[in-house]
Structures are given as C-alpha cells and as structure tokens.
Short mmCIF file of C-alpha atoms in Angstrom, two decimals:
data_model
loop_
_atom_site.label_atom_id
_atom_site.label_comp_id
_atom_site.label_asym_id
_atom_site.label_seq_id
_atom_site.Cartn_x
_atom_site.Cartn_y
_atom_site.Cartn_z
CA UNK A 1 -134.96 -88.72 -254.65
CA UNK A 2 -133.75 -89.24 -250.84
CA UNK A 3 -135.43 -88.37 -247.63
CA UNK A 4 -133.23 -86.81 -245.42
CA UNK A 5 -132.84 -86.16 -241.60
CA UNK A 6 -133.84 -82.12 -240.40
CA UNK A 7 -134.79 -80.82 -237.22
CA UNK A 8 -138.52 -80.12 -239.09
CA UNK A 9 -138.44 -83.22 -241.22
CA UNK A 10 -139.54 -87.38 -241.06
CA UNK A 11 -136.37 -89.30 -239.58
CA UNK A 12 -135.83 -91.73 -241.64
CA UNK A 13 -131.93 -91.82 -241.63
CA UNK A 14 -130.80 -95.55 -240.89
CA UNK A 15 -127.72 -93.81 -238.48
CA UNK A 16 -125.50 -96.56 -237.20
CA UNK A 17 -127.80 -99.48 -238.15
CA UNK A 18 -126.96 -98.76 -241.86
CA UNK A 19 -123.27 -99.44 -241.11
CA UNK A 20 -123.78 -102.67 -238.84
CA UNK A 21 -125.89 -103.85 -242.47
CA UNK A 22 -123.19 -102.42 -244.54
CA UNK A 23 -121.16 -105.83 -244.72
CA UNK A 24 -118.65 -107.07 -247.63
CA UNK A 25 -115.89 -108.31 -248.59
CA UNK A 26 -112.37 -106.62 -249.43
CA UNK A 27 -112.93 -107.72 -253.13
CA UNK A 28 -116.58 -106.56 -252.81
CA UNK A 29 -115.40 -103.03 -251.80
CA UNK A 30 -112.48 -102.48 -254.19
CA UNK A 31 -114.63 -103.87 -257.40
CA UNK A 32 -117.13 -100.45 -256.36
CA UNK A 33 -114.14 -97.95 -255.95
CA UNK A 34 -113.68 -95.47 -258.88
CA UNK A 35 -110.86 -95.60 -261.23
CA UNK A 36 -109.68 -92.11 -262.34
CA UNK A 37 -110.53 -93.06 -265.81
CA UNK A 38 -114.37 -93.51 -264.15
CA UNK A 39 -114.60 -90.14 -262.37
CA UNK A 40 -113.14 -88.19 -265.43
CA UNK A 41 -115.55 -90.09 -267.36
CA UNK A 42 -118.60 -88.90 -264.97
CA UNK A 43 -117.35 -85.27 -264.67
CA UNK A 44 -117.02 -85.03 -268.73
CA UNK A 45 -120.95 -85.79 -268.53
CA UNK A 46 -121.70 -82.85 -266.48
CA UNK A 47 -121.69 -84.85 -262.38
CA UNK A 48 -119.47 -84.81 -259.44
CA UNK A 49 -116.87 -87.41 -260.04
CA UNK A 50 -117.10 -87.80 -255.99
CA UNK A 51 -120.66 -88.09 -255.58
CA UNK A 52 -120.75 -91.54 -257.54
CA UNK A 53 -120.73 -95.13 -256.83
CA UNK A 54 -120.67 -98.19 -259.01
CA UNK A 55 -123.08 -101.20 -259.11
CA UNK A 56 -122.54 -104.66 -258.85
CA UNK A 57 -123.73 -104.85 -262.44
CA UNK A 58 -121.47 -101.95 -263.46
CA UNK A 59 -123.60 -99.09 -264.01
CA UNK A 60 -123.17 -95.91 -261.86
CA UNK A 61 -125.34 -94.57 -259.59
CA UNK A 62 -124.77 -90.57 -259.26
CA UNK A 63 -126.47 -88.15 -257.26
CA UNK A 64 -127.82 -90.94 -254.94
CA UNK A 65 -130.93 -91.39 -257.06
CA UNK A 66 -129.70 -91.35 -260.84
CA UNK A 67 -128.85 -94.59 -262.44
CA UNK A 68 -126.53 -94.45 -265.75
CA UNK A 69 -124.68 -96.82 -267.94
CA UNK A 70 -120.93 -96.10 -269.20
CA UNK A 71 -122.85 -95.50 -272.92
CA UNK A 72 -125.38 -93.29 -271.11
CA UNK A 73 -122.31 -91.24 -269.73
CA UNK A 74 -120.06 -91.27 -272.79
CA UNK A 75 -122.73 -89.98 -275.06
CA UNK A 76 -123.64 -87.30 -272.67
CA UNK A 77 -119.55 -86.44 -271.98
CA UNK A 78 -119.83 -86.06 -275.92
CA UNK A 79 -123.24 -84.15 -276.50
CA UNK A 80 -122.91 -80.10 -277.61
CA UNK A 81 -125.24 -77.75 -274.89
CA UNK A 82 -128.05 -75.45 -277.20
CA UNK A 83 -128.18 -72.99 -274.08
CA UNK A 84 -126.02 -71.54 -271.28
CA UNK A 85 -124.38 -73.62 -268.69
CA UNK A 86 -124.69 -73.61 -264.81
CA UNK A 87 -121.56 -72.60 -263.49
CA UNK A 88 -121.77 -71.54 -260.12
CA UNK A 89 -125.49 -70.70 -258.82
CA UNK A 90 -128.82 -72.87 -258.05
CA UNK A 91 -131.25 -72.84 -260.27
CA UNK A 92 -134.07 -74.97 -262.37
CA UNK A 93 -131.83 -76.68 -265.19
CA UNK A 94 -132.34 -79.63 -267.63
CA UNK A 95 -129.53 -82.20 -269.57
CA UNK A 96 -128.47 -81.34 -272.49
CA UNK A 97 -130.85 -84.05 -274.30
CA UNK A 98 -134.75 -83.69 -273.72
CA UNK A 99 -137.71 -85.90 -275.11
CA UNK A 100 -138.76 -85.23 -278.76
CA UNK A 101 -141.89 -83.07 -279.42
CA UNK A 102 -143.66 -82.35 -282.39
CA UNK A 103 -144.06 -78.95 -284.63
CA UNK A 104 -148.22 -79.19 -283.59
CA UNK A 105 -149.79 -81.17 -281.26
CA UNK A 106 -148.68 -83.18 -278.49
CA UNK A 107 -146.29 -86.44 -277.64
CA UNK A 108 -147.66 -89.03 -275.60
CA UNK A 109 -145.65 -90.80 -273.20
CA UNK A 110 -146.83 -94.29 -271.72
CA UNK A 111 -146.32 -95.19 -267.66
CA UNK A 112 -147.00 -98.59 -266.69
CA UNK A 113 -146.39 -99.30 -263.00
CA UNK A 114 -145.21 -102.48 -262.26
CA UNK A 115 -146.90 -105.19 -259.49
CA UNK A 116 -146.64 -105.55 -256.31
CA UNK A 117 -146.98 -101.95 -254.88
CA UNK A 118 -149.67 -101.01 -252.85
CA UNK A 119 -152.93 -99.56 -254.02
CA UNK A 120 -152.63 -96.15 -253.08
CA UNK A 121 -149.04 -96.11 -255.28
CA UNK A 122 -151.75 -96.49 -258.31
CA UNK A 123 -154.28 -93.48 -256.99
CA UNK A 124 -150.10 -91.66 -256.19
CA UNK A 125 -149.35 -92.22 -259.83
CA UNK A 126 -152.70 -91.31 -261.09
CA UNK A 127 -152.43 -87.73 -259.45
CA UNK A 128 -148.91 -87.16 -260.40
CA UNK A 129 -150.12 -87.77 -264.46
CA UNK A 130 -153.00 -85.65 -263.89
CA UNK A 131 -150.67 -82.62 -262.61
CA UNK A 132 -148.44 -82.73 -265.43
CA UNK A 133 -151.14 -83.26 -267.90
CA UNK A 134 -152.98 -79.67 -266.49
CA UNK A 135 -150.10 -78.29 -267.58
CA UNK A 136 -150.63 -78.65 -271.05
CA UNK A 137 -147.32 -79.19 -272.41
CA UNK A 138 -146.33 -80.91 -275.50
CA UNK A 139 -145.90 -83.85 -274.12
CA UNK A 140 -148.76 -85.66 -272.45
CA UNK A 141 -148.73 -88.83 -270.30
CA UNK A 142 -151.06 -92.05 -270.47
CA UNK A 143 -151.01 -94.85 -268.29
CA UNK A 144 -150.94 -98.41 -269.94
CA UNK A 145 -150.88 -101.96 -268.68
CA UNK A 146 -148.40 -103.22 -270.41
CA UNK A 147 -145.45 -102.20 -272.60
CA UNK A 148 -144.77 -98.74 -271.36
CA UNK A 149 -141.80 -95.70 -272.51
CA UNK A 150 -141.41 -95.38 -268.60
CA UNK A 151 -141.70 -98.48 -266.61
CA UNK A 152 -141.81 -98.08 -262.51
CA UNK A 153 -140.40 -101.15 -261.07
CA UNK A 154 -139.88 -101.93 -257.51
CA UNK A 155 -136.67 -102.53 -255.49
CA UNK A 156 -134.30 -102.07 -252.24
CA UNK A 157 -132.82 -99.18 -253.06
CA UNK A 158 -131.03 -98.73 -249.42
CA UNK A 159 -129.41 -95.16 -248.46
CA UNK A 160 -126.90 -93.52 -249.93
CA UNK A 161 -124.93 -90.16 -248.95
CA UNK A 162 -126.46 -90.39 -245.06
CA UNK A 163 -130.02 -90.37 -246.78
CA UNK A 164 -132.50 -93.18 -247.34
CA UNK A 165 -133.43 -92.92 -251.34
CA UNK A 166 -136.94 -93.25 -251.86
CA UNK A 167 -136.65 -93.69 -255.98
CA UNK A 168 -133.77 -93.90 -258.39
CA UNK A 169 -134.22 -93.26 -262.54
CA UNK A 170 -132.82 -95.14 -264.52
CA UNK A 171 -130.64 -92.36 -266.63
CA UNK A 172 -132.02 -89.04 -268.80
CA UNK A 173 -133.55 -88.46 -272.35
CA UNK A 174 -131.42 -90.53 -274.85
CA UNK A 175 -129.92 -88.47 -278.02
CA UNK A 176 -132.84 -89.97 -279.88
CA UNK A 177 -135.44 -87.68 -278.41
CA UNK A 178 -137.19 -90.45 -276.01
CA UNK A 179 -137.38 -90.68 -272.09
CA UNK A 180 -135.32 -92.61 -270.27
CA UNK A 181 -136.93 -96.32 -269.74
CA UNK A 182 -138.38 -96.09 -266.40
CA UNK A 183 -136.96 -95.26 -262.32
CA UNK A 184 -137.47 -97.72 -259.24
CA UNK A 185 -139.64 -96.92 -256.45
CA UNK A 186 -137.70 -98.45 -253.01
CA UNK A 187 -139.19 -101.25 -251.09
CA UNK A 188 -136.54 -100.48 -248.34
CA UNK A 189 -138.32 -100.15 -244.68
CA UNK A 190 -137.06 -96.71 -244.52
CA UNK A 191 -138.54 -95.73 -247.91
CA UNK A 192 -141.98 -97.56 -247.31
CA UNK A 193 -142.75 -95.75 -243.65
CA UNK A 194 -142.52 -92.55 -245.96
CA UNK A 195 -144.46 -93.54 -249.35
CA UNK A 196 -147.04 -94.52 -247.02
CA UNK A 197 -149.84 -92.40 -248.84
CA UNK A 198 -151.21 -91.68 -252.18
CA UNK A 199 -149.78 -87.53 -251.99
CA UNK A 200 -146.46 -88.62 -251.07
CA UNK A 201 -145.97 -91.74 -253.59
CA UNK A 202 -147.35 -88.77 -256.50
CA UNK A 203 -144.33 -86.74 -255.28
CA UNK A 204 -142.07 -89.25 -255.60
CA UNK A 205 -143.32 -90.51 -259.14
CA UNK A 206 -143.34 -86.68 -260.55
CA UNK A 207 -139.86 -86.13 -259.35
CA UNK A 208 -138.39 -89.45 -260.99
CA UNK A 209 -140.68 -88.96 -263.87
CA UNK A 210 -138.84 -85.41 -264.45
CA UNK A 211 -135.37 -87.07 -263.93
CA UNK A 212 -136.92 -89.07 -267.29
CA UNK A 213 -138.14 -86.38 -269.50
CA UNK A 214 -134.81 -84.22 -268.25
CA UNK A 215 -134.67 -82.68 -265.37
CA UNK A 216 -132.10 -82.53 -262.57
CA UNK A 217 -132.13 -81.60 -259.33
CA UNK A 218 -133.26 -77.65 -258.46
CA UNK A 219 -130.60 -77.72 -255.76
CA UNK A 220 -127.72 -78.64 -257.91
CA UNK A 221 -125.09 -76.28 -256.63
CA UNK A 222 -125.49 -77.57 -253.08
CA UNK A 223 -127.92 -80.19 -251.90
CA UNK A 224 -129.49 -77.76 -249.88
CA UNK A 225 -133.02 -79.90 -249.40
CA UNK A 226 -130.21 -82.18 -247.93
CA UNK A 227 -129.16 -79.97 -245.20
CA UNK A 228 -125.92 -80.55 -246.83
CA UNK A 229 -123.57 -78.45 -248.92
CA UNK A 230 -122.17 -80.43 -252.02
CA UNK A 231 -122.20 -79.37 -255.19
CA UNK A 232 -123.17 -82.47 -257.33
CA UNK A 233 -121.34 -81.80 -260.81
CA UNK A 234 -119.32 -79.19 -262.52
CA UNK A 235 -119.84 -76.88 -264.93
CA UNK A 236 -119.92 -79.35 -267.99
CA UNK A 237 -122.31 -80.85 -270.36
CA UNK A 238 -125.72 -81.79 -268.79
CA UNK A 239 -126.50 -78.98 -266.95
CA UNK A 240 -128.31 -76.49 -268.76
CA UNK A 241 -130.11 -73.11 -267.58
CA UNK A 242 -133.78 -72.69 -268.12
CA UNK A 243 -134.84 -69.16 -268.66
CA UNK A 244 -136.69 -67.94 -266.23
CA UNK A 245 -135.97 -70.09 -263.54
CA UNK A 246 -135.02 -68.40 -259.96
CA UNK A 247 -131.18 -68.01 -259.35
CA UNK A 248 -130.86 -69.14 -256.08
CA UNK A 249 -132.86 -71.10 -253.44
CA UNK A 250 -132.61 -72.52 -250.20
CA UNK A 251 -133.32 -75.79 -248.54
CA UNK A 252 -137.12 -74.91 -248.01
CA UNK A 253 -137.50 -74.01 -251.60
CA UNK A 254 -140.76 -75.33 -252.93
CA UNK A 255 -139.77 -77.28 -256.25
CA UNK A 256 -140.57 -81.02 -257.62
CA UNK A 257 -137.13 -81.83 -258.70
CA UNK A 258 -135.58 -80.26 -255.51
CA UNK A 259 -132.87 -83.21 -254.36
CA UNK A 260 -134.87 -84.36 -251.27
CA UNK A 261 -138.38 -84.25 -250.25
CA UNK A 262 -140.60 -81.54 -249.06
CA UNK A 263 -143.59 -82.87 -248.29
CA UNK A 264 -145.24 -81.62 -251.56
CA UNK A 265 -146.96 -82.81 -254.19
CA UNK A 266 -147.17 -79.91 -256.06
CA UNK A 267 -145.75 -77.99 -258.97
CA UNK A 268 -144.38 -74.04 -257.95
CA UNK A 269 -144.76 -71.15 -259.98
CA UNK A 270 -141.12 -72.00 -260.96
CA UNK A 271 -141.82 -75.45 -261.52
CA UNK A 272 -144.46 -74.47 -264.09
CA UNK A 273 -142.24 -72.07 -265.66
CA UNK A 274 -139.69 -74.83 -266.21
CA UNK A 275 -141.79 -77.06 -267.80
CA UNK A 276 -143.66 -74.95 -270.09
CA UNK A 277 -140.16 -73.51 -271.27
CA UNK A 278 -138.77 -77.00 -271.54
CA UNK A 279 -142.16 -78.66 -273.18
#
C-alpha cells in the first residue's frame, strides 16, 4: 500500500530528495534491472512485467507493495484460474490461490505483530481484526504473541513508483491453502508522519492482511487511487473476478484493497461483498 501525492490528499511524496538519496553503484543498478526471462516470468503470473523491481536478496517486489519469490511466481505462472479472468475493466478480484476453509465452521488465522512499533499500531491492529471478524466469514483472525500464520515486521520500505509505500506483503495464499507469512509495516519518515494514529495503522494492516488471504488491488486496471494510469498486470493467471463486485471505479472509490490510501478504515458495501463471496 503507497500514499500518494493529490491536490485533496497528505503529501508525503519524497520529490527530488528521494533522488539526491537514491545513490549506487553501476553494478548496484544493473544487478536490479530485469532480464527478459524475469519479466516473462512475472507477466506468466498474472503482473506487469514493467511495474517490477528486484531486491538485493533476489526476490521481486511488484506493484510497489507486493513482495514475491521466483517459486512464489513460477507456481502462480503455472496455477489453472476456477473463475473468469480480468481482462480489461476495474473491479474487486482475488489470485488464483486463496486460504483453505473448512466444509462447517471456521479457520483461524494467527497475527502476531512484531516489536518495536508504537502503541497505537497494537489498538490499529486490534480494530482492523475486529472488522474482519464482524464479518463473519470462514475464516476468523486471533492475535498471538508468538508464532503467528501472519507475522507484521517492521522495516524501511522507501518509495517506489513516485509514492512513499506505507506496507509491503510478503507474497499471496500458497497452493497449499495457507496465507502468505506476514507483510512489513515501513519505518520510513514518510510512512511514519502518516501511520501516525490507531485508524490509519488499522487501514494499513487490513489492506496488507487482504494482500495475505488473496486479494489484489481494486484499482488493478489503472492505479487510479494513484492519480496515475497504469495498468499493473495482464490478463493472466492471478487475477480473478469476484461476482458481484462493481465494474469500474474511480480514484475516490471507497475500497480496502484500493492501491493507495483513502483515509478509511472501513470495509464498503463492495468490500463486504468480496469477502463474503471469497470466505
């Protein structure tokens, strides 16, 4: 999730001070560019081969806020859709792999947050269990101390895409049927002067915790929350339809998983529908 720039919005773009921080080496730089191999890699999974970086360790971050490994990609790139595919319209949508429920009852998922955030980052992820929990669904969340299916973890996560990102998952669902292992909450000065209270670290949380369970962003087809107009993959695995769900929306839409903040911690009608379809 990124916080972006708008006429009506926080500033927290970085602007030229970004770039005068932006400092590497040749070697640096070329060991991050794609390889053709690595973009037709991405795209097979369902993501926009040019809206991708790699790591220093190697993994890929896509989207500006999703974190995957090559196996993550591959077995996505190889996975077979159950529904209809986005192709060309913006709409509520999940990956093709989505956590595990049982016939009766519910699935519990644990959260631990990790140490060293501030208090109100515990009341933030507190609230944003609470909301999903109302819902109902077949999967319920629990908060532990230790151990943990989702893990939140601190880190500079810097900007990306003209944007500062506030938190980045670490991947979708596995084919297995369980979560992905956790997302990062920045520590980045530009992150912190907006997850400065409870409401706005519980957005943040529900929107990376979605990115977990498998959910991607409600702007897909173009950023629009961004002020921008990118589409972020193509019509491939990864990307699939839920019923339902509006058609089209625009950059003041009102939905948790929309690419970049809106000020809301909150689920929509839409948002409900989503997740009740999904879980």
């Amino acid at each position: 999730m990124k916080s972006i720039i708008r006429n009506t919005a926080l500033v927290l773009l970085m602007g030229s001070a970004v770039a005068s921080c932006k400092k590497a080496s040749n070697d640096e730089a070329a060991a991050n560019v794609l390889s053709q191999d690595e973009k037709t890699m991405i795209v097979a999974a369902g993501f926009n081969g040019n809206w991708a970086e790699k790591t220093a360790e190697g993994d890929y971050l896509i989207e500006g806020d999703i974190l995957m490994t090559t196996a993550q990609l591959k077995e996505m790139a190889g996975a077979q859709p159950a529904h209809e595919l986005i192709v060309a319209n913006t709409e509520h949508y999940r990956t093709t792999n989505v956590v595990s429920t049982p016939a009766s009852g519910q699935r519990t998922i644990t959260v631990r947050l990790g140490s060293g955030f501030p208090s109100y980052y515990s009341t933030g992820l507190d609230q944003a269990l609470a909301r999903y929990n109302n819902l109902n669904l077949k999967i319920r969340f629990q908060r532990v101390t230790s151990g943990g299916n989702i893990v939140i973890t601190g880190r500079n996560l810097g900007t990306s895409g003209g944007g500062c990102i506030l938190g980045q998952a670490s991947g979708f669902p596995t084919s297995s049927g369980n979560p992905s292992s956790g997302f990062v909450l920045s520590t980045s000065s530009c992150a912190t002067s907006y997850l400065n209270t409870a409401n706005k670290a519980d957005e943040v949380i529900a929107h990376e915790i979605g990115h977990c369970i498998g959910f991607r962003h409600t702007d897909y087809m173009n950023r629009s929350s961004c002020g921008q107009n990118v589409n972020e993959g193509t019509a491939g695995v990864g990307a699939v339809h839920i019923t339902g769900t509006p058609t089209t929306v625009t950059g003041s839409y009102n939905s948790w998983m929309m690419a970049c903040t809106n000020n809301s911690p909150t689920f929509s009608s839409a948002d409900g529908t989503a997740l009740n379809y999904v879980y």
